[in-house]
JSON list of C-alpha atoms in Angstrom, two decimals:
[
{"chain": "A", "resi": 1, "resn": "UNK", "atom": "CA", "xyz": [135.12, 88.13, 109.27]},
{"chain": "A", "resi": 2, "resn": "UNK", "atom": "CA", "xyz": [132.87, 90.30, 107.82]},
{"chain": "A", "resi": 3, "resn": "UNK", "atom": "CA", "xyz": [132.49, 87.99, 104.31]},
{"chain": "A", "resi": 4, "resn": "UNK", "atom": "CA", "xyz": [131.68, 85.07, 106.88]},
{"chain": "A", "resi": 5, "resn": "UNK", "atom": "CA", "xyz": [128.68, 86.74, 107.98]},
{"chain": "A", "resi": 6, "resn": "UNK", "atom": "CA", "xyz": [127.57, 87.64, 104.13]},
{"chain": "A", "resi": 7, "resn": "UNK", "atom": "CA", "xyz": [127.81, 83.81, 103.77]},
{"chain": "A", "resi": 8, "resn": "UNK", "atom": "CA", "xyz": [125.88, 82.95, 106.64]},
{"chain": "A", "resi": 9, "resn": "UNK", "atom": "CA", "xyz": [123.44, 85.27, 105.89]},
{"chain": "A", "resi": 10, "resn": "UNK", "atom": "CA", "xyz": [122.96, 83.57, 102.28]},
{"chain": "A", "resi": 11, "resn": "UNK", "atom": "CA", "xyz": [123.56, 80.33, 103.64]},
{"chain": "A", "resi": 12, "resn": "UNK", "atom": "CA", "xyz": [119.89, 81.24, 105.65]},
{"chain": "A", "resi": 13, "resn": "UNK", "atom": "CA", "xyz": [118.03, 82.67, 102.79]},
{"chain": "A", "resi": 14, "resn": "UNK", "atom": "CA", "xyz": [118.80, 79.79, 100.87]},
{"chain": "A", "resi": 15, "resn": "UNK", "atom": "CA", "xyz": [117.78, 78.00, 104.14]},
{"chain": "A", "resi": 16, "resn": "UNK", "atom": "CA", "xyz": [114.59, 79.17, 104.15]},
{"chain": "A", "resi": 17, "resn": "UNK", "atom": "CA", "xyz": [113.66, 78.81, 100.45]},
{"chain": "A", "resi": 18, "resn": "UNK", "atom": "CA", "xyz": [114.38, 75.39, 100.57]},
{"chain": "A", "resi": 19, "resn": "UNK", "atom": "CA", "xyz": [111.77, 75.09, 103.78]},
{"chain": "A", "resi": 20, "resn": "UNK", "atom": "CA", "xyz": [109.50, 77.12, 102.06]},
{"chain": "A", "resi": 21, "resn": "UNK", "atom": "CA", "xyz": [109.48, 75.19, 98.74]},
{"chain": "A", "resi": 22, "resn": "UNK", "atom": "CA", "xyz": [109.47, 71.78, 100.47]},
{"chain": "A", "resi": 23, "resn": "UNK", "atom": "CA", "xyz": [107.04, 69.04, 99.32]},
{"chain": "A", "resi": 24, "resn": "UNK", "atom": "CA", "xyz": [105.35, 66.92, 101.83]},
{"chain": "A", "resi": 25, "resn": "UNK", "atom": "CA", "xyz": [104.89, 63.61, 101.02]},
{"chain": "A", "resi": 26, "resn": "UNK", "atom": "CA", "xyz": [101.59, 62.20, 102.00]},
{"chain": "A", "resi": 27, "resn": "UNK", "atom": "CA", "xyz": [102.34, 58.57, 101.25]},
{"chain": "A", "resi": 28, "resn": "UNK", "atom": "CA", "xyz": [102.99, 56.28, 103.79]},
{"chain": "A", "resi": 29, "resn": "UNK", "atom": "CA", "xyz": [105.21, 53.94, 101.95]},
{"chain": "A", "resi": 30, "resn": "UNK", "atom": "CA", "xyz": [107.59, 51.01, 103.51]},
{"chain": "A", "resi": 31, "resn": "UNK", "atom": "CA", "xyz": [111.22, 52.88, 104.32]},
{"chain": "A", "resi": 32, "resn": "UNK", "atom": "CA", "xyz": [113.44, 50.74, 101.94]},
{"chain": "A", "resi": 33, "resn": "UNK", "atom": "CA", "xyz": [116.54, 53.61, 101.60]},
{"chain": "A", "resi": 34, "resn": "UNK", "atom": "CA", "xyz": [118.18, 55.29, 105.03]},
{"chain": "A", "resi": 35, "resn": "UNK", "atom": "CA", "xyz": [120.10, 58.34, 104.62]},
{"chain": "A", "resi": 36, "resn": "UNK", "atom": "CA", "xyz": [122.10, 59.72, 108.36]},
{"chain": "A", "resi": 37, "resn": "UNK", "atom": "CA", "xyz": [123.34, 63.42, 109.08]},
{"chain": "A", "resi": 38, "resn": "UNK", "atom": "CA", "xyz": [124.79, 63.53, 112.09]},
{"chain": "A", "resi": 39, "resn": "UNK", "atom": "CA", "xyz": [127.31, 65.74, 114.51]},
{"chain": "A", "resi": 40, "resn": "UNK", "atom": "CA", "xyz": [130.40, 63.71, 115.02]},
{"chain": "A", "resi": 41, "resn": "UNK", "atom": "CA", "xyz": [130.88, 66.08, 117.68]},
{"chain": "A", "resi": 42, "resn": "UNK", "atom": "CA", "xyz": [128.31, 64.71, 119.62]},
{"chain": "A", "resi": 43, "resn": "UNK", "atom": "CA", "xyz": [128.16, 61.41, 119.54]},
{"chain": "A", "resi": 44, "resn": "UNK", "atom": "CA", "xyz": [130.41, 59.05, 121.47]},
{"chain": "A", "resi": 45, "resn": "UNK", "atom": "CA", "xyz": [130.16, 56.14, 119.34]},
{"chain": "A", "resi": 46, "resn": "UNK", "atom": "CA", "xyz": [129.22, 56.02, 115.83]},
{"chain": "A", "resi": 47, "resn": "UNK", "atom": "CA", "xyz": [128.47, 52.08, 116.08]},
{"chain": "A", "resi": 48, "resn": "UNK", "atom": "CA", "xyz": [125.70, 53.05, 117.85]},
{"chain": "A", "resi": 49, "resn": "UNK", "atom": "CA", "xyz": [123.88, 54.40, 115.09]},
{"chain": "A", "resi": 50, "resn": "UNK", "atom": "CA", "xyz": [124.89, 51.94, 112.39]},
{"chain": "A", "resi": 51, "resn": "UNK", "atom": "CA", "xyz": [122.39, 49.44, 114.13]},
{"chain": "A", "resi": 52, "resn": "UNK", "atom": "CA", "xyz": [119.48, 51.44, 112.96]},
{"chain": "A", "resi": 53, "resn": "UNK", "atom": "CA", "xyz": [119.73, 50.01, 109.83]},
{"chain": "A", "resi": 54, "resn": "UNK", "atom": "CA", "xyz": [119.38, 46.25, 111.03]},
{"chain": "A", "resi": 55, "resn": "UNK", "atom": "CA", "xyz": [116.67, 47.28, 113.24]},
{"chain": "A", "resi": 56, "resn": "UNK", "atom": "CA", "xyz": [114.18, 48.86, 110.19]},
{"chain": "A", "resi": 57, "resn": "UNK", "atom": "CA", "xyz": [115.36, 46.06, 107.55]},
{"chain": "A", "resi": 58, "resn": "UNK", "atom": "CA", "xyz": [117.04, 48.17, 105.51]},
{"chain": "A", "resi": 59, "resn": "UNK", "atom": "CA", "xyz": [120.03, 46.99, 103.12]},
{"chain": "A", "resi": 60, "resn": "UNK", "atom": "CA", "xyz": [123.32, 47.45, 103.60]},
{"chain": "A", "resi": 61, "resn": "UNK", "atom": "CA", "xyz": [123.66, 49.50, 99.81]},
{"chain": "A", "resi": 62, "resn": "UNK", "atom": "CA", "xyz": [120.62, 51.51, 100.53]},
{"chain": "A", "resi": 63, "resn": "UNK", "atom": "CA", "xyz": [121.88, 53.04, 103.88]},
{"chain": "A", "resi": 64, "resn": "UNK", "atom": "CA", "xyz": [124.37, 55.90, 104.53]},
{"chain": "A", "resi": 65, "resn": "UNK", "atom": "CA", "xyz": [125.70, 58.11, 107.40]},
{"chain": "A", "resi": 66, "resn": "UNK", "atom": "CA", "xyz": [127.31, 60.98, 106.95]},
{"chain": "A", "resi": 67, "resn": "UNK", "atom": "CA", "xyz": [128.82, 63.69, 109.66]},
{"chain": "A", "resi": 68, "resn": "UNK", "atom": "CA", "xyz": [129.82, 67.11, 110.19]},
{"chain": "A", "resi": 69, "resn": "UNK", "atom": "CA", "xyz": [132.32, 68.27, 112.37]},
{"chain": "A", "resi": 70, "resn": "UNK", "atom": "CA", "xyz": [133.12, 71.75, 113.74]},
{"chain": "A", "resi": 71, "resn": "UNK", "atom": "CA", "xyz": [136.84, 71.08, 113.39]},
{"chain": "A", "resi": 72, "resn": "UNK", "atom": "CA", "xyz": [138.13, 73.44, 110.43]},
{"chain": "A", "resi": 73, "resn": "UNK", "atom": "CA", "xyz": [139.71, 69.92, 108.71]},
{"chain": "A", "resi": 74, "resn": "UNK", "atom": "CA", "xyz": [137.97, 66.46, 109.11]},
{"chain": "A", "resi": 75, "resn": "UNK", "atom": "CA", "xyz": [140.98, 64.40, 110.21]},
{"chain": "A", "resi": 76, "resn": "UNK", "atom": "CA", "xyz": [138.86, 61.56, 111.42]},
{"chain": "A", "resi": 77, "resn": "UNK", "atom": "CA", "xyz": [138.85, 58.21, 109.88]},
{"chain": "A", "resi": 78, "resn": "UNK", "atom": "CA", "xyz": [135.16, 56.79, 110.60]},
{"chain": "A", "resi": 79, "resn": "UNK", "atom": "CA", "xyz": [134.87, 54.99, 107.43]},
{"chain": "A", "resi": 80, "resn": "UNK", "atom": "CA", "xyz": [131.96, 57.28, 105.84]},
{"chain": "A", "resi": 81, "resn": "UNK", "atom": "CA", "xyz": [132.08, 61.00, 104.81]},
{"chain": "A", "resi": 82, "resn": "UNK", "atom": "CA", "xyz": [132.95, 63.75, 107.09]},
{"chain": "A", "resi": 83, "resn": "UNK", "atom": "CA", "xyz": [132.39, 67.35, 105.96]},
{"chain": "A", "resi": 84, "resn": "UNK", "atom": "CA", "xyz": [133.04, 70.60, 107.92]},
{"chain": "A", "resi": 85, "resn": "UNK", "atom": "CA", "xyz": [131.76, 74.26, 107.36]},
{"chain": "A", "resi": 86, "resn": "UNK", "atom": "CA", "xyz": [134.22, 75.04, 104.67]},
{"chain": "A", "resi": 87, "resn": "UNK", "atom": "CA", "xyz": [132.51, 72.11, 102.33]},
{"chain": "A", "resi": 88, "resn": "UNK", "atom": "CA", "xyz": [129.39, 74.32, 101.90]},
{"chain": "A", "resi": 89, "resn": "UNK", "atom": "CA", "xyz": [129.71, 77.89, 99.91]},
{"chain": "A", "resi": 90, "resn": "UNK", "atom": "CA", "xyz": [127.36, 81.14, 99.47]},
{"chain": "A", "resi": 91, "resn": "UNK", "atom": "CA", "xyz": [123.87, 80.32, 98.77]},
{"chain": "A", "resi": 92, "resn": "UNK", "atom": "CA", "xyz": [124.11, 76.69, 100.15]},
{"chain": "A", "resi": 93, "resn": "UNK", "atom": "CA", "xyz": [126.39, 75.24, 97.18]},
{"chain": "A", "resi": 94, "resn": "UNK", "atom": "CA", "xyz": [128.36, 71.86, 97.81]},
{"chain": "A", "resi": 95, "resn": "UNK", "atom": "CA", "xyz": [132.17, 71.47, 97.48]},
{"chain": "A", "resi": 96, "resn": "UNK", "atom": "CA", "xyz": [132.52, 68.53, 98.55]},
{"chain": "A", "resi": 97, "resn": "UNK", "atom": "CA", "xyz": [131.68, 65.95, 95.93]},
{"chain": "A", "resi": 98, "resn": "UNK", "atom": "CA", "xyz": [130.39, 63.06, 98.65]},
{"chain": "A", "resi": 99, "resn": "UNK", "atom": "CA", "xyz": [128.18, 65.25, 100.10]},
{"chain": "A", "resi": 100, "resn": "UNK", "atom": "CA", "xyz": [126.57, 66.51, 97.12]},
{"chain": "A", "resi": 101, "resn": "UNK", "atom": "CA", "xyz": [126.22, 62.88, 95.99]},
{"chain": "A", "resi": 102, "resn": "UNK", "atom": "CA", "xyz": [124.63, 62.04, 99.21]},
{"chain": "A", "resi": 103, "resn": "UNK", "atom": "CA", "xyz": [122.20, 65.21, 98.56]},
{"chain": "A", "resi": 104, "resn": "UNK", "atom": "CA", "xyz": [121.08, 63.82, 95.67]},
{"chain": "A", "resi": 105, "resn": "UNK", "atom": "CA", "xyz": [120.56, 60.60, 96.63]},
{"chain": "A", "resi": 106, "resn": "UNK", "atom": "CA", "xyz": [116.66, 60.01, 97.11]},
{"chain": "A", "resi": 107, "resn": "UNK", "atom": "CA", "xyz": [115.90, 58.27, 100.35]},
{"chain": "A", "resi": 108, "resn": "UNK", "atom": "CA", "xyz": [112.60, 57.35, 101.72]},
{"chain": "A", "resi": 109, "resn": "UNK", "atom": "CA", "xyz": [113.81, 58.52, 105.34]},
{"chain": "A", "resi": 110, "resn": "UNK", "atom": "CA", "xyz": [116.62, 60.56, 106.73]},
{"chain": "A", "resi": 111, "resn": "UNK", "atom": "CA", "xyz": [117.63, 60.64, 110.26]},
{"chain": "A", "resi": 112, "resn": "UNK", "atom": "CA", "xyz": [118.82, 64.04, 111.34]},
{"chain": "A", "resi": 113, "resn": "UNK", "atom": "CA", "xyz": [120.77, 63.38, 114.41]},
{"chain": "A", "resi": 114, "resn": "UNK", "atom": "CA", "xyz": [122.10, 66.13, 116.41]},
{"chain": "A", "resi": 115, "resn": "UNK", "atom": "CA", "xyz": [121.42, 68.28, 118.74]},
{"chain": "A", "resi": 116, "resn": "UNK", "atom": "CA", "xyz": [123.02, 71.78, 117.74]},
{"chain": "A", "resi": 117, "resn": "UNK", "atom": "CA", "xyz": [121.52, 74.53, 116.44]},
{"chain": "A", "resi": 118, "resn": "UNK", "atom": "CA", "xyz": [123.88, 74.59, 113.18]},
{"chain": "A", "resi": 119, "resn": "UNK", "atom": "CA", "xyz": [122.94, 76.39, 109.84]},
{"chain": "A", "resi": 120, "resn": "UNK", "atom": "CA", "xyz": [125.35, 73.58, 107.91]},
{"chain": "A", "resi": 121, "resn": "UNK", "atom": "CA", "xyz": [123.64, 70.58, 109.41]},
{"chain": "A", "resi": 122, "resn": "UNK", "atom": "CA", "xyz": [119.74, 72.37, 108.91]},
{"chain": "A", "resi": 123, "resn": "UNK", "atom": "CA", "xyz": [120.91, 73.04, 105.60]},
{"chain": "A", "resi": 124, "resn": "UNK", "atom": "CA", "xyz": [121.97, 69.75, 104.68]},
{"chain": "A", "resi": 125, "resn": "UNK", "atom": "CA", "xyz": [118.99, 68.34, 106.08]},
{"chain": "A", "resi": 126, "resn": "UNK", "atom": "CA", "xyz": [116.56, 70.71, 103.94]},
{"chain": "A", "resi": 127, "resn": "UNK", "atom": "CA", "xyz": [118.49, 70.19, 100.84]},
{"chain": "A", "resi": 128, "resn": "UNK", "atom": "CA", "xyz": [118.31, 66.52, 101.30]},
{"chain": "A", "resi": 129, "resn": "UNK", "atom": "CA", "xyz": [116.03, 64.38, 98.70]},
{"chain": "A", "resi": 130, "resn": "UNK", "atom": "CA", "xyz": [113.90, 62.37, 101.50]},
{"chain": "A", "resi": 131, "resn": "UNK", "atom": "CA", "xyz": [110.72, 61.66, 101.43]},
{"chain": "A", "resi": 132, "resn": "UNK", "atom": "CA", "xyz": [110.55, 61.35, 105.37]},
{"chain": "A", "resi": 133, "resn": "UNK", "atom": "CA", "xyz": [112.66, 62.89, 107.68]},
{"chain": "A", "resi": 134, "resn": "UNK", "atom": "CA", "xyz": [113.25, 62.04, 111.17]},
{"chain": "A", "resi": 135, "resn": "UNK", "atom": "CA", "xyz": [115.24, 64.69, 113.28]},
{"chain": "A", "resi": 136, "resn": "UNK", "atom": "CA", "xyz": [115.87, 65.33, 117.37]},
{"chain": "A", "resi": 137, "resn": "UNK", "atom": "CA", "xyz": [116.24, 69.13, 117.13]},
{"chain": "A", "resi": 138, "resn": "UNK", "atom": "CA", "xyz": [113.04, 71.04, 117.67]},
{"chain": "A", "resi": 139, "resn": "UNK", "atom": "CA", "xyz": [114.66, 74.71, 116.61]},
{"chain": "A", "resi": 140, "resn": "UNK", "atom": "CA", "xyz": [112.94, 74.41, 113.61]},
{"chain": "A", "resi": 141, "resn": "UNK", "atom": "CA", "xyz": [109.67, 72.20, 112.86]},
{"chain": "A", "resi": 142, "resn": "UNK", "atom": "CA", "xyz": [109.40, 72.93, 109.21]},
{"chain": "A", "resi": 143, "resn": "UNK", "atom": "CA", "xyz": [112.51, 71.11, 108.72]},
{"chain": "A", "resi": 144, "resn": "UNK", "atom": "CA", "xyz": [111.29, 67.65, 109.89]},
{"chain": "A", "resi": 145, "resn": "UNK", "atom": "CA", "xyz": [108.38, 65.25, 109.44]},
{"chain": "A", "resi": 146, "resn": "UNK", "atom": "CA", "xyz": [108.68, 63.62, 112.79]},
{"chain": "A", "resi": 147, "resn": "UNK", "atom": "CA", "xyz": [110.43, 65.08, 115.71]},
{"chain": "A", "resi": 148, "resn": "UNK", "atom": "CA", "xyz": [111.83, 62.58, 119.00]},
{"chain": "A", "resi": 149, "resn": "UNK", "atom": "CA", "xyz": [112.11, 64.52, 121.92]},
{"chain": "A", "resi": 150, "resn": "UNK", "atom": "CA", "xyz": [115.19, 62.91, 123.43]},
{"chain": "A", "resi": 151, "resn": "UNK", "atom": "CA", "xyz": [118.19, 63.51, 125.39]},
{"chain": "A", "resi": 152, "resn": "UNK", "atom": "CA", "xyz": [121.19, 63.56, 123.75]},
{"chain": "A", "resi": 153, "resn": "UNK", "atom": "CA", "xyz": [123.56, 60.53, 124.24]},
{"chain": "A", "resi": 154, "resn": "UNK", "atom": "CA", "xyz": [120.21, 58.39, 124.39]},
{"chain": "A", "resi": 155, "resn": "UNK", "atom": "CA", "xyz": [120.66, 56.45, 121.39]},
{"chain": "A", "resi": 156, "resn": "UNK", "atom": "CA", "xyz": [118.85, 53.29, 122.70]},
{"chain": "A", "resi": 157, "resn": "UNK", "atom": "CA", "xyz": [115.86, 55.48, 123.64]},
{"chain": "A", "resi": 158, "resn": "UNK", "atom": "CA", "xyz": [115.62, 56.91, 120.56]},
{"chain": "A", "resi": 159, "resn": "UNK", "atom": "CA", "xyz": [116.15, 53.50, 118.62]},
{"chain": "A", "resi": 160, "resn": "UNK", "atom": "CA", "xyz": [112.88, 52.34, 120.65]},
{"chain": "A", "resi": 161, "resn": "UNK", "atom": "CA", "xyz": [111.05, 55.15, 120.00]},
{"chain": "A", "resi": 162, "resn": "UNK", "atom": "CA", "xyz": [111.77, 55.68, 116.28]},
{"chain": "A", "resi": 163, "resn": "UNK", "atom": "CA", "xyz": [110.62, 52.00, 116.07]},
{"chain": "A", "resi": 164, "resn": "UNK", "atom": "CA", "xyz": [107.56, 52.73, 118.00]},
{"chain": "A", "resi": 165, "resn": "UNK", "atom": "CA", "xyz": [106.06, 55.54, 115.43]},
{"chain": "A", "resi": 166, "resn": "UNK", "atom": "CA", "xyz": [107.41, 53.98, 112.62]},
{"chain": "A", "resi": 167, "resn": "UNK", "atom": "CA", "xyz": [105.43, 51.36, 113.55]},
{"chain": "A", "resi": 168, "resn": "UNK", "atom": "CA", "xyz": [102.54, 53.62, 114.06]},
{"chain": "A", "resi": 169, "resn": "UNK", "atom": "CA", "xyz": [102.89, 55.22, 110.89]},
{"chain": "A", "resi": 170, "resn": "UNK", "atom": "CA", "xyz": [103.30, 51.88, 109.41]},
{"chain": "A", "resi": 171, "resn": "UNK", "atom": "CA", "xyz": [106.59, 53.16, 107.82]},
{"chain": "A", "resi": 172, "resn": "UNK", "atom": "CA", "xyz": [108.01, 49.65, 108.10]}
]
């Protein structure tokens, strides 16, 4: 018990040196790669989100999703990754070999879907190589370019409204 809180505790320095030494890019390029992180957990359909893709124009190769759960083993066949807690070690390091490719994979958006206040899914999202990123939670505004104040289970509202700024930022 007490090593888990050592971990969470580097887990959050780590946290915040990735928010501190983050790069904001200025250029408002077309979004031609889509990277998702989002909480199984909350969602009732994962279909839902899938659409997103279709709806900016982006290609099937050049999008991903992929989820966290708060189970202790991912037993859920969604057909895309599923991590838990136990795939990220002290200081923020990746175990899990899909998620650390999907780190390093350099999108020109991520979507940051959830609505918990979990270190694992802010740190994923920080250590993620996007140049934009899209989230819904509003603990923390370092950690996200463009924030949707939503509800959560409104997936169509956020669709529309994601498509709305985009639009406005001429992101697509």
């Amino acid at each position: 018990m007490i090593l888990k809180g050592f971990k969470e505790k580097s887990n959050k320095k780590y946290f915040n040196k990735l928010l501190v030494n983050r790069k904001i890019s200025s250029a408002s390029k077309r979004i031609e790669s889509l990277g998702v992180i989002l909480n199984i957990d909350e969602i009732s359909s994962i279909e839902a989100i899938e659409p997103i893709s279709k709806l900016l124009n982006i290609k099937p190769n050049s999008f991903k999703i992929i989820a966290f759960t708060a189970a202790a083993e991912a037993k859920i066949d969604a057909g895309y990754p599923i991590y838990t807690a136990n795939d990220i070690g002290w200081g923020g390091s990746i175990k899990n070999p899909e998620l650390e490719l999907f780190l390093e994979t350099k999108f020109d958006a991520l979507i940051s879907y959830y609505f918990v206040d979990n270190l694992d899914l802010k740190l994923l999202t920080a250590a993620t190589k996007a140049d934009f990123k899209i989230g819904v939670l509003q603990e923390e505004p370092r950690l996200n370019d463009l924030i949707l104040n939503i509800n959560q289970g409104a997936i169509e509202v956020f669709k529309s409204e994601l498509l709305k700024y985009l639009s406005i930022l001429k992101r697509i």
